[in-house]
One Martini backbone bead per residue (centre of mass of N, CA, C, O) as a GRO file, in nm:
protein
  497
    1MET     BB    1   0.289   1.434   1.106
    2ARG     BB    2   0.004   1.300   1.149
    3ARG     BB    3   0.097   1.097   1.373
    4ALA     BB    4   0.221   1.305   1.552
    5ARG     BB    5  -0.055   1.446   1.619
    6GLN     BB    6  -0.208   1.209   1.722
    7SER     BB    7  -0.036   1.130   1.946
    8ARG     BB    8  -0.094   1.385   2.113
    9GLY     BB    9  -0.405   1.516   2.067
   10GLU     BB   10  -0.411   1.712   1.840
   11ALA     BB   11  -0.542   1.910   1.657
   12GLN     BB   12  -0.681   1.882   1.304
   13PRO     BB   13  -0.663   2.115   1.089
   14GLN     BB   14  -0.811   2.158   0.706
   15GLY     BB   15  -0.950   2.415   0.603
   16GLY     BB   16  -1.193   2.352   0.793
   17VAL     BB   17  -1.125   2.035   0.834
   18THR     BB   18  -1.170   1.734   0.908
   19ARG     BB   19  -0.918   1.505   0.968
   20PRO     BB   20  -0.864   1.204   0.841
   21PRO     BB   21  -0.911   0.902   0.958
   22VAL     BB   22  -0.807   0.567   1.037
   23GLY     BB   23  -0.954   0.272   0.937
   24GLY     BB   24  -1.027  -0.086   0.967
   25ARG     BB   25  -1.130  -0.218   1.263
   26PHE     BB   26  -1.373  -0.315   1.076
   27ARG     BB   27  -1.441  -0.665   1.003
   28PRO     BB   28  -1.687  -0.847   0.816
   29LEU     BB   29  -1.457  -1.020   0.716
   30ASP     BB   30  -1.287  -1.290   0.719
   31ASP     BB   31  -1.019  -1.450   0.596
   32SER     BB   32  -1.181  -1.661   0.429
   33SER     BB   33  -1.377  -1.468   0.281
   34LEU     BB   34  -1.194  -1.295   0.167
   35ARG     BB   35  -1.039  -1.464  -0.006
   36ALA     BB   36  -1.308  -1.598  -0.159
   37ILE     BB   37  -1.369  -1.316  -0.314
   38ILE     BB   38  -1.116  -1.270  -0.449
   39GLU     BB   39  -1.093  -1.532  -0.617
   40ALA     BB   40  -1.371  -1.491  -0.750
   41ALA     BB   41  -1.302  -1.229  -0.902
   42PHE     BB   42  -1.060  -1.353  -1.072
   43ASP     BB   43  -1.246  -1.586  -1.192
   44ILE     BB   44  -1.448  -1.403  -1.330
   45LEU     BB   45  -1.228  -1.256  -1.530
   46ALA     BB   46  -1.119  -1.537  -1.652
   47ARG     BB   47  -1.394  -1.675  -1.736
   48ILE     BB   48  -1.630  -1.431  -1.801
   49GLY     BB   49  -1.600  -1.156  -1.788
   50VAL     BB   50  -1.691  -0.917  -2.029
   51ALA     BB   51  -1.898  -0.700  -2.206
   52THR     BB   52  -1.876  -0.549  -2.539
   53ASP     BB   53  -1.956  -0.285  -2.815
   54ALA     BB   54  -1.650  -0.137  -2.809
   55PRO     BB   55  -1.394  -0.146  -3.033
   56GLU     BB   56  -1.171   0.023  -2.837
   57MET     BB   57  -1.197  -0.166  -2.587
   58ARG     BB   58  -1.131  -0.428  -2.741
   59GLU     BB   59  -0.846  -0.323  -2.840
   60LEU     BB   60  -0.729  -0.246  -2.572
   61ALA     BB   61  -0.745  -0.545  -2.412
   62ILE     BB   62  -0.599  -0.723  -2.620
   63ALA     BB   63  -0.338  -0.533  -2.625
   64GLY     BB   64  -0.319  -0.609  -2.300
   65GLY     BB   65  -0.415  -0.939  -2.269
   66ALA     BB   66  -0.664  -1.011  -2.328
   67VAL     BB   67  -0.941  -1.269  -2.385
   68GLU     BB   68  -1.133  -1.377  -2.645
   69ARG     BB   69  -1.442  -1.519  -2.668
   70PRO     BB   70  -1.656  -1.682  -2.874
   71ASP     BB   71  -1.885  -1.456  -2.775
   72GLY     BB   72  -1.692  -1.186  -2.699
   73ARG     BB   73  -1.599  -1.205  -2.443
   74LEU     BB   74  -1.372  -1.045  -2.185
   75THR     BB   75  -1.078  -1.163  -2.050
   76PHE     BB   76  -0.855  -1.192  -1.751
   77PRO     BB   77  -0.566  -1.286  -1.655
   78ARG     BB   78  -0.438  -1.299  -1.345
   79THR     BB   79  -0.182  -1.193  -1.389
   80LEU     BB   80  -0.265  -0.933  -1.546
   81VAL     BB   81  -0.424  -0.812  -1.310
   82GLU     BB   82  -0.202  -0.808  -1.092
   83ASP     BB   83   0.012  -0.640  -1.264
   84LEU     BB   84  -0.202  -0.378  -1.268
   85ILE     BB   85  -0.224  -0.344  -0.993
   86ALA     BB   86   0.065  -0.292  -0.894
   87GLY     BB   87   0.066  -0.027  -1.094
   88ALA     BB   88  -0.120   0.114  -0.933
   89ARG     BB   89  -0.271   0.375  -0.770
   90LYS     BB   90  -0.271   0.419  -0.422
   91ARG     BB   91  -0.248   0.737  -0.439
   92VAL     BB   92  -0.499   1.027  -0.450
   93GLU     BB   93  -0.487   1.333  -0.560
   94LEU     BB   94  -0.743   1.591  -0.436
   95PRO     BB   95  -0.759   1.905  -0.508
   96GLY     BB   96  -0.845   2.207  -0.444
   97PHE     BB   97  -0.884   2.492  -0.536
   98ASP     BB   98  -0.801   2.494  -0.251
   99PRO     BB   99  -0.511   2.320  -0.169
  100ARG     BB  100  -0.559   2.305   0.148
  101ARG     BB  101  -0.836   2.113   0.065
  102GLY     BB  102  -0.713   1.866   0.013
  103ILE     BB  103  -0.692   1.508  -0.063
  104GLU     BB  104  -0.607   1.205   0.031
  105VAL     BB  105  -0.634   0.871  -0.136
  106GLY     BB  106  -0.572   0.615   0.089
  107GLY     BB  107  -0.516   0.378   0.348
  108GLY     BB  108  -0.817   0.466   0.515
  109HIS     BB  109  -0.872   0.733   0.480
  110VAL     BB  110  -1.155   0.925   0.606
  111HIS     BB  111  -1.396   1.024   0.388
  112ILE     BB  112  -1.662   1.284   0.320
  113GLY     BB  113  -1.948   1.306   0.105
  114THR     BB  114  -2.111   1.350  -0.159
  115GLY     BB  115  -2.377   1.251  -0.401
  116GLY     BB  116  -2.548   1.158  -0.697
  117ALA     BB  117  -2.890   1.179  -0.886
  118ALA     BB  118  -3.105   1.363  -0.799
  119VAL     BB  119  -3.440   1.486  -0.881
  120GLN     BB  120  -3.482   1.599  -0.589
  121VAL     BB  121  -3.636   1.831  -0.336
  122LEU     BB  122  -3.655   1.948  -0.022
  123ASP     BB  123  -3.883   2.193   0.082
  124ALA     BB  124  -3.892   2.362   0.362
  125ASP     BB  125  -4.126   2.586   0.330
  126THR     BB  126  -4.340   2.351   0.194
  127GLY     BB  127  -4.297   2.020   0.253
  128MET     BB  128  -4.195   1.961  -0.059
  129PHE     BB  129  -4.146   1.797  -0.363
  130ARG     BB  130  -3.904   1.871  -0.606
  131ASP     BB  131  -3.744   1.980  -0.896
  132SER     BB  132  -3.434   1.997  -0.956
  133THR     BB  133  -3.197   2.277  -0.960
  134LEU     BB  134  -2.902   2.462  -1.027
  135SER     BB  135  -2.969   2.615  -0.759
  136ASP     BB  136  -2.966   2.383  -0.589
  137LEU     BB  137  -2.705   2.280  -0.627
  138TYR     BB  138  -2.532   2.552  -0.555
  139GLY     BB  139  -2.669   2.546  -0.258
  140LEU     BB  140  -2.551   2.263  -0.146
  141MET     BB  141  -2.248   2.329  -0.194
  142ARG     BB  142  -2.220   2.558  -0.014
  143ILE     BB  143  -2.292   2.402   0.237
  144VAL     BB  144  -2.036   2.214   0.204
  145ASP     BB  145  -1.823   2.455   0.242
  146ALA     BB  146  -1.941   2.484   0.574
  147CYS     BB  147  -1.871   2.176   0.635
  148ASP     BB  148  -1.639   2.025   0.863
  149SER     BB  149  -1.710   1.686   0.774
  150ILE     BB  150  -1.706   1.756   0.433
  151HIS     BB  151  -1.431   1.717   0.186
  152TYR     BB  152  -1.638   1.681  -0.062
  153ALA     BB  153  -1.807   1.755  -0.419
  154LEU     BB  154  -2.052   1.560  -0.523
  155ARG     BB  155  -2.318   1.554  -0.723
  156PRO     BB  156  -2.662   1.514  -0.597
  157VAL     BB  157  -2.798   1.662  -0.841
  158VAL     BB  158  -2.989   1.726  -1.089
  159ALA     BB  159  -3.059   1.973  -1.342
  160ARG     BB  160  -3.385   1.997  -1.462
  161ASP     BB  161  -3.350   2.295  -1.617
  162MET     BB  162  -3.144   2.132  -1.808
  163ALA     BB  163  -3.178   2.008  -2.130
  164ASP     BB  164  -2.896   2.004  -2.241
  165PRO     BB  165  -2.637   1.828  -2.202
  166LEU     BB  166  -2.390   2.011  -2.226
  167THR     BB  167  -2.507   2.226  -2.040
  168LEU     BB  168  -2.523   2.053  -1.787
  169ASP     BB  169  -2.216   1.996  -1.752
  170LEU     BB  170  -2.105   2.254  -1.750
  171ASN     BB  171  -2.321   2.373  -1.491
  172THR     BB  172  -2.231   2.181  -1.300
  173ALA     BB  173  -1.926   2.227  -1.274
  174PHE     BB  174  -1.958   2.538  -1.215
  175ALA     BB  175  -2.124   2.543  -0.947
  176ALA     BB  176  -1.930   2.358  -0.779
  177MET     BB  177  -1.681   2.571  -0.829
  178LYS     BB  178  -1.840   2.826  -0.704
  179ALA     BB  179  -1.933   2.721  -0.426
  180THR     BB  180  -1.627   2.584  -0.374
  181SER     BB  181  -1.303   2.466  -0.273
  182LYS     BB  182  -1.335   2.186  -0.288
  183PRO     BB  183  -1.351   1.912  -0.395
  184ILE     BB  184  -1.466   1.802  -0.690
  185GLY     BB  185  -1.764   1.638  -0.866
  186THR     BB  186  -1.851   1.483  -1.175
  187SER     BB  187  -2.058   1.436  -1.501
  188PHE     BB  188  -2.128   1.270  -1.794
  189PHE     BB  189  -2.277   1.188  -2.088
  190GLU     BB  190  -2.042   1.248  -2.290
  191PRO     BB  191  -1.734   1.256  -2.418
  192ALA     BB  192  -1.747   1.538  -2.573
  193HIS     BB  193  -1.752   1.701  -2.278
  194VAL     BB  194  -1.481   1.698  -2.127
  195ALA     BB  195  -1.324   1.925  -2.256
  196PRO     BB  196  -1.490   2.190  -2.213
  197VAL     BB  197  -1.448   2.128  -1.903
  198VAL     BB  198  -1.159   2.147  -1.886
  199GLU     BB  199  -1.147   2.447  -2.027
  200MET     BB  200  -1.277   2.572  -1.784
  201LEU     BB  201  -1.095   2.481  -1.537
  202ASP     BB  202  -0.848   2.601  -1.654
  203ALA     BB  203  -0.950   2.915  -1.652
  204ALA     BB  204  -1.016   2.926  -1.354
  205LEU     BB  205  -0.685   2.900  -1.256
  206GLY     BB  206  -0.512   3.024  -1.467
  207PRO     BB  207  -0.190   2.957  -1.454
  208THR     BB  208  -0.279   2.686  -1.363
  209PRO     BB  209  -0.303   2.401  -1.457
  210PHE     BB  210  -0.521   2.126  -1.434
  211ALA     BB  211  -0.295   1.916  -1.436
  212ALA     BB  212  -0.176   2.021  -1.165
  213GLN     BB  213  -0.501   2.089  -1.031
  214PRO     BB  214  -0.742   1.858  -0.999
  215PHE     BB  215  -1.013   1.931  -0.838
  216CYS     BB  216  -1.176   1.746  -1.063
  217PHE     BB  217  -1.360   1.481  -1.085
  218ALA     BB  218  -1.489   1.162  -1.232
  219SER     BB  219  -1.787   1.011  -1.254
  220VAL     BB  220  -1.792   0.667  -1.355
  221CYS     BB  221  -2.017   0.426  -1.491
  222HIS     BB  222  -1.853   0.142  -1.654
  223VAL     BB  223  -2.082  -0.040  -1.557
  224VAL     BB  224  -2.323  -0.286  -1.622
  225PRO     BB  225  -2.495  -0.476  -1.445
  226PRO     BB  226  -2.384  -0.760  -1.551
  227LEU     BB  227  -2.081  -0.762  -1.691
  228THR     BB  228  -2.098  -0.470  -1.863
  229LEU     BB  229  -1.988  -0.216  -2.047
  230ALA     BB  230  -2.008   0.100  -2.086
  231THR     BB  231  -1.979   0.292  -2.379
  232GLU     BB  232  -1.984   0.595  -2.291
  233ALA     BB  233  -1.819   0.574  -2.018
  234CYS     BB  234  -1.552   0.471  -2.166
  235GLY     BB  235  -1.518   0.718  -2.309
  236VAL     BB  236  -1.501   0.902  -2.087
  237MET     BB  237  -1.261   0.745  -1.937
  238ARG     BB  238  -1.061   0.815  -2.168
  239GLU     BB  239  -1.069   1.116  -2.174
  240CYS     BB  240  -0.962   1.158  -1.891
  241VAL     BB  241  -0.706   1.043  -1.936
  242ARG     BB  242  -0.611   1.265  -2.157
  243LEU     BB  243  -0.676   1.516  -1.973
  244GLY     BB  244  -0.638   1.465  -1.647
  245MET     BB  245  -0.900   1.338  -1.488
  246PRO     BB  246  -0.980   1.226  -1.227
  247LEU     BB  247  -1.102   0.880  -1.149
  248GLN     BB  248  -1.439   0.753  -1.036
  249ILE     BB  249  -1.530   0.447  -1.047
  250CYS     BB  250  -1.850   0.239  -1.110
  251SER     BB  251  -2.006   0.002  -0.890
  252ALA     BB  252  -2.384  -0.099  -0.900
  253GLY     BB  253  -2.502  -0.361  -0.780
  254GLN     BB  254  -2.813  -0.540  -0.716
  255ALA     BB  255  -2.903  -0.743  -0.500
  256GLY     BB  256  -3.128  -0.973  -0.674
  257ALA     BB  257  -3.092  -0.838  -0.976
  258THR     BB  258  -2.741  -0.726  -1.077
  259SER     BB  259  -2.690  -0.933  -0.854
  260PRO     BB  260  -2.625  -1.150  -0.628
  261ALA     BB  261  -2.815  -1.208  -0.334
  262SER     BB  262  -2.552  -1.287  -0.226
  263LEU     BB  263  -2.324  -1.096  -0.079
  264ALA     BB  264  -2.083  -1.237  -0.163
  265GLY     BB  265  -2.158  -1.245  -0.467
  266ALA     BB  266  -2.177  -0.950  -0.485
  267LEU     BB  267  -1.901  -0.889  -0.418
  268ALA     BB  268  -1.746  -1.025  -0.627
  269GLN     BB  269  -1.863  -0.909  -0.866
  270GLY     BB  270  -1.806  -0.612  -0.807
  271LEU     BB  271  -1.502  -0.634  -0.792
  272ALA     BB  272  -1.456  -0.744  -1.082
  273GLU     BB  273  -1.576  -0.465  -1.207
  274SER     BB  274  -1.363  -0.272  -1.081
  275LEU     BB  275  -1.119  -0.391  -1.166
  276ALA     BB  276  -1.175  -0.393  -1.494
  277GLY     BB  277  -1.161  -0.086  -1.488
  278LEU     BB  278  -0.863  -0.065  -1.390
  279VAL     BB  279  -0.733  -0.203  -1.613
  280LEU     BB  280  -0.820  -0.014  -1.837
  281VAL     BB  281  -0.685   0.231  -1.727
  282ASN     BB  282  -0.402   0.127  -1.730
  283MET     BB  283  -0.386   0.068  -2.016
  284MET     BB  284  -0.407   0.362  -2.117
  285GLN     BB  285  -0.246   0.457  -1.796
  286PRO     BB  286  -0.039   0.407  -1.609
  287GLY     BB  287  -0.117   0.528  -1.276
  288PHE     BB  288  -0.360   0.633  -1.300
  289PRO     BB  289  -0.604   0.827  -1.130
  290CYS     BB  290  -0.791   0.586  -0.944
  291ILE     BB  291  -1.112   0.511  -0.805
  292LEU     BB  292  -1.303   0.281  -0.631
  293ALA     BB  293  -1.658   0.257  -0.686
  294PHE     BB  294  -1.772   0.002  -0.454
  295MET     BB  295  -2.156  -0.061  -0.482
  296PRO     BB  296  -2.351  -0.252  -0.290
  297PHE     BB  297  -2.651  -0.303  -0.369
  298ILE     BB  298  -2.997  -0.330  -0.233
  299SER     BB  299  -3.270  -0.549  -0.194
  300ASP     BB  300  -3.624  -0.557  -0.151
  301LEU     BB  301  -3.742  -0.872  -0.220
  302ARG     BB  302  -4.055  -0.785  -0.214
  303THR     BB  303  -4.002  -0.556  -0.473
  304GLY     BB  304  -3.693  -0.472  -0.579
  305ALA     BB  305  -3.630  -0.245  -0.440
  306MET     BB  306  -3.395  -0.004  -0.329
  307THR     BB  307  -3.193  -0.009  -0.038
  308GLY     BB  308  -3.001   0.216   0.188
  309GLY     BB  309  -3.119   0.152   0.511
  310SER     BB  310  -2.965  -0.150   0.540
  311GLY     BB  311  -2.797  -0.335   0.690
  312GLU     BB  312  -2.682  -0.490   0.438
  313ALA     BB  313  -2.551  -0.241   0.339
  314ALA     BB  314  -2.364  -0.175   0.562
  315VAL     BB  315  -2.197  -0.448   0.539
  316ALA     BB  316  -2.123  -0.415   0.222
  317SER     BB  317  -1.966  -0.164   0.245
  318ALA     BB  318  -1.737  -0.255   0.449
  319ALA     BB  319  -1.658  -0.504   0.271
  320ALA     BB  320  -1.551  -0.346   0.040
  321ALA     BB  321  -1.339  -0.167   0.195
  322GLN     BB  322  -1.177  -0.413   0.294
  323LEU     BB  323  -1.108  -0.521  -0.005
  324LEU     BB  324  -0.941  -0.252  -0.082
  325LEU     BB  325  -0.759  -0.242   0.141
  326HIS     BB  326  -0.618  -0.514   0.108
  327LEU     BB  327  -0.527  -0.392  -0.197
  328ASP     BB  328  -0.450  -0.105  -0.195
  329LEU     BB  329  -0.713   0.045  -0.289
  330PRO     BB  330  -0.883   0.291  -0.380
  331SER     BB  331  -1.189   0.411  -0.196
  332THR     BB  332  -1.548   0.377  -0.254
  333VAL     BB  333  -1.851   0.417  -0.086
  334SER     BB  334  -2.183   0.368   0.027
  335ALA     BB  335  -2.413   0.590   0.237
  336GLY     BB  336  -2.661   0.749   0.364
  337MET     BB  337  -2.935   0.587   0.217
  338THR     BB  338  -3.209   0.660   0.297
  339ASP     BB  339  -3.577   0.567   0.316
  340ALA     BB  340  -3.628   0.828   0.416
  341LYS     BB  341  -3.816   1.130   0.347
  342VAL     BB  342  -3.714   1.234   0.635
  343ALA     BB  343  -3.564   1.393   0.920
  344ASP     BB  344  -3.597   1.135   1.093
  345ALA     BB  345  -3.531   0.859   1.274
  346GLN     BB  346  -3.494   0.653   1.036
  347ALA     BB  347  -3.270   0.867   0.903
  348GLY     BB  348  -3.065   0.849   1.168
  349TYR     BB  349  -3.014   0.536   1.197
  350GLU     BB  350  -2.945   0.463   0.881
  351LYS     BB  351  -2.718   0.651   0.875
  352GLY     BB  352  -2.542   0.587   1.108
  353TYR     BB  353  -2.459   0.268   1.039
  354THR     BB  354  -2.367   0.304   0.763
  355VAL     BB  355  -2.132   0.518   0.797
  356ALA     BB  356  -1.998   0.384   1.025
  357LEU     BB  357  -1.915   0.125   0.890
  358ALA     BB  358  -1.742   0.247   0.663
  359ALA     BB  359  -1.553   0.398   0.835
  360GLN     BB  360  -1.451   0.133   1.010
  361GLY     BB  361  -1.364  -0.014   0.723
  362GLY     BB  362  -1.182   0.235   0.558
  363ALA     BB  363  -1.291   0.412   0.378
  364ASP     BB  364  -1.176   0.690   0.172
  365MET     BB  365  -1.490   0.709   0.062
  366ILE     BB  366  -1.812   0.865   0.119
  367ASN     BB  367  -2.100   0.844  -0.059
  368LEU     BB  368  -2.400   0.981  -0.003
  369SER     BB  369  -2.366   1.074   0.330
  370VAL     BB  370  -2.509   1.355   0.255
  371GLY     BB  371  -2.857   1.473   0.195
  372MET     BB  372  -3.024   1.211   0.161
  373LEU     BB  373  -3.331   1.085   0.048
  374GLY     BB  374  -3.519   0.849  -0.091
  375SER     BB  375  -3.322   0.661  -0.220
  376ILE     BB  376  -3.171   0.877  -0.377
  377MET     BB  377  -3.421   1.097  -0.474
  378ALA     BB  378  -3.326   1.311  -0.254
  379ALA     BB  379  -3.268   1.644  -0.129
  380SER     BB  380  -3.114   1.837   0.152
  381LYS     BB  381  -2.996   2.089   0.334
  382GLU     BB  382  -3.110   2.000   0.627
  383ALA     BB  383  -2.956   1.716   0.606
  384LEU     BB  384  -2.672   1.809   0.563
  385VAL     BB  385  -2.635   1.926   0.847
  386ILE     BB  386  -2.699   1.726   1.027
  387ASP     BB  387  -2.496   1.493   0.898
  388ASN     BB  388  -2.254   1.640   0.963
  389ASP     BB  389  -2.258   1.608   1.246
  390MET     BB  390  -2.264   1.320   1.259
  391CYS     BB  391  -2.005   1.277   1.096
  392GLY     BB  392  -1.816   1.393   1.330
  393ALA     BB  393  -1.901   1.146   1.527
  394ILE     BB  394  -1.768   0.939   1.344
  395LEU     BB  395  -1.486   1.025   1.312
  396ARG     BB  396  -1.426   1.017   1.607
  397SER     BB  397  -1.461   0.707   1.638
  398VAL     BB  398  -1.238   0.626   1.445
  399ARG     BB  399  -0.993   0.742   1.616
  400GLY     BB  400  -1.047   0.676   1.885
  401VAL     BB  401  -0.803   0.576   2.127
  402GLU     BB  402  -0.522   0.793   2.253
  403ALA     BB  403  -0.211   0.703   2.401
  404PHE     BB  404  -0.082   0.975   2.464
  405GLU     BB  405   0.143   1.177   2.563
  406GLY     BB  406  -0.019   1.240   2.902
  407ALA     BB  407  -0.294   1.084   2.920
  408ILE     BB  408  -0.149   0.924   3.176
  409ASP     BB  409  -0.167   1.097   3.509
  410LEU     BB  410  -0.078   1.018   3.818
  411ASP     BB  411  -0.039   1.300   3.946
  412LEU     BB  412  -0.279   1.410   3.904
  413ILE     BB  413  -0.473   1.211   4.020
  414GLU     BB  414  -0.383   1.237   4.309
  415GLU     BB  415  -0.421   1.544   4.317
  416VAL     BB  416  -0.739   1.523   4.320
  417VAL     BB  417  -0.803   1.289   4.545
  418THR     BB  418  -0.659   1.475   4.766
  419GLY     BB  419  -0.849   1.721   4.677
  420PRO     BB  420  -1.116   1.841   4.489
  421GLY     BB  421  -1.231   1.547   4.336
  422HIS     BB  422  -1.200   1.709   4.030
  423TYR     BB  423  -1.109   1.820   3.686
  424LEU     BB  424  -1.214   2.079   3.678
  425GLY     BB  425  -0.961   2.304   3.575
  426THR     BB  426  -0.751   2.176   3.461
  427GLY     BB  427  -0.510   2.153   3.238
  428GLN     BB  428  -0.570   1.912   3.085
  429THR     BB  429  -0.866   1.967   3.024
  430LEU     BB  430  -0.832   2.253   2.886
  431LYS     BB  431  -0.680   2.131   2.655
  432LEU     BB  432  -0.863   1.877   2.553
  433MET     BB  433  -1.150   2.002   2.488
  434THR     BB  434  -1.061   2.053   2.151
  435THR     BB  435  -0.929   1.748   2.090
  436GLU     BB  436  -1.077   1.497   2.230
  437TYR     BB  437  -1.342   1.671   2.163
  438LEU     BB  438  -1.676   1.686   2.027
  439TYR     BB  439  -1.925   1.917   1.920
  440PRO     BB  440  -2.227   1.983   1.860
  441ARG     BB  441  -2.439   2.205   1.657
  442LEU     BB  442  -2.728   2.064   1.668
  443GLY     BB  443  -2.709   1.907   1.909
  444ASP     BB  444  -2.886   1.828   2.216
  445ARG     BB  445  -2.773   1.902   2.580
  446GLN     BB  446  -2.973   1.983   2.741
  447SER     BB  447  -3.193   2.023   2.946
  448ILE     BB  448  -3.533   1.976   2.946
  449SER     BB  449  -3.589   2.274   3.070
  450ASN     BB  450  -3.411   2.433   2.890
  451TRP     BB  451  -3.538   2.354   2.637
  452LEU     BB  452  -3.821   2.460   2.681
  453THR     BB  453  -3.708   2.762   2.759
  454SER     BB  454  -3.577   2.779   2.452
  455GLY     BB  455  -3.841   2.641   2.245
  456ALA     BB  456  -3.826   2.352   2.164
  457LYS     BB  457  -3.595   2.254   1.944
  458THR     BB  458  -3.544   2.090   1.672
  459VAL     BB  459  -3.320   1.978   1.458
  460TRP     BB  460  -3.463   2.109   1.208
  461ASP     BB  461  -3.488   2.382   1.324
  462ARG     BB  462  -3.166   2.419   1.335
  463ALA     BB  463  -3.122   2.360   1.036
  464ARG     BB  464  -3.261   2.598   0.934
  465ALA     BB  465  -3.112   2.816   1.069
  466ARG     BB  466  -2.839   2.729   0.943
  467VAL     BB  467  -2.895   2.777   0.655
  468THR     BB  468  -2.944   3.064   0.678
  469GLU     BB  469  -2.687   3.137   0.774
  470ILE     BB  470  -2.498   3.056   0.541
  471GLU     BB  471  -2.678   3.230   0.315
  472ALA     BB  472  -2.596   3.490   0.473
  473SER     BB  473  -2.342   3.477   0.414
  474PRO     BB  474  -2.079   3.488   0.239
  475ALA     BB  475  -1.978   3.411  -0.053
  476PRO     BB  476  -1.767   3.235  -0.223
  477ASP     BB  477  -1.429   3.389  -0.367
  478HIS     BB  478  -1.231   3.196  -0.551
  479LEU     BB  479  -1.369   3.293  -0.802
  480PRO     BB  480  -1.258   3.534  -0.988
  481ALA     BB  481  -1.462   3.754  -1.151
  482ASP     BB  482  -1.332   3.777  -1.416
  483THR     BB  483  -1.307   3.483  -1.488
  484GLU     BB  484  -1.624   3.449  -1.477
  485ALA     BB  485  -1.677   3.657  -1.703
  486ALA     BB  486  -1.527   3.500  -1.923
  487ILE     BB  487  -1.687   3.237  -1.910
  488ARG     BB  488  -1.958   3.353  -1.971
  489ALA     BB  489  -1.890   3.480  -2.248
  490ARG     BB  490  -1.821   3.153  -2.369
  491LEU     BB  491  -2.053   3.031  -2.224
  492PRO     BB  492  -2.364   2.848  -2.107
  493ILE     BB  493  -2.422   3.030  -1.824
  494LYS     BB  494  -2.713   2.982  -1.605
  495LEU     BB  495  -2.622   3.091  -1.327
  496GLU     BB  496  -2.794   3.271  -1.069
  497VAL     BB  497  -2.589   3.500  -0.823
   0.00000   0.00000   0.00000
């Protein structure tokens, strides 16, 4: 059905969200480089392996066929890795709280989302940065709910007004769930926190069990680069498998710091780390829904600081998407992590080419792609709605040129050239106006004179007005009031809305 609709050039609404196009046309790695990096990743796993101080992970891996080196590192024979990849889930369904807003991850269908763990927000009223709060998290997620080019909502900021880790984990998941009916993602401080959060999500769905509609996935950094399993995170991973919460497992080595300085070397190590996590998940439960968040971060080697907006970051993320698409594994990459501190020209060009290359490379999910500033240390509602505009145009570019039936109409061309001399008002133009073309909500296309007479508003001005408009509209009401009251009576929910 999806392909048929695309071939006819029809509109593709999906619960108020732009339907994901298929990427993969951009291939930063030629065939030789692609094969070399994949071969190196298999060799890394077979020869160097991963370190761990978690006895349960060691026992799981060895029982599943891993080999322990004399120094305690766990290595994975190539045949074992290939067999587990073959049996891994190739498509992952992420339903929303509203199932109509769910997404299918895999096959290069590009989805845009939030993400990260920023500790500050840019306050538009004061122009100053301040610590992020639970209210900020809810507010950002509510903006996501209203953005038609953002498909899912992974926690972008840490609620720094929550001191207790369990209270933080419960409230993070609750705020995201209440703010949007799109698929959401969260994270956990420790394994023991997964069960109470799943119980809360289960209660929120009412008669439908969470396991049957897992609208929340867990973002887990299972590895500390270089090639060391993260003990607590692996425990979280195991609990999520036990309780049926889909996983997005993350490798985020920083080239020149925690991964090799060469982009090819960084990609090989990162792919090995990603595959090691996939192997462990499938040892826990074959075919468990698991998405590989392969995020090759980049260092500015003059300072050692992470740079999210560089050309190297753009091409590395696109290459990561290409590698996972080649292996037919569900992918997440990072993009949009501008180094700019405000939504200025630098933010625009860095976000534009990093997100565009990731999308054109066929990333199934693009985390951190909207709303982030300052190398993912801060978030902004206004930047989020600006980026939504940008991502709409990027998703349209990924669709490409579609030669659907009737796209080339020689009779129409002859009629126009021998008649009025223009296509304005023709049936084809009117029919395709809203399907072949996408129009920006915030981007300005007025003439200079009209722009001046209408107030000479910048995109930031229009973004502030759009945020105000969203916040003044009725809040999402997908979470029933009586269900919310029952959750609040039982758990330390601190969100005040």
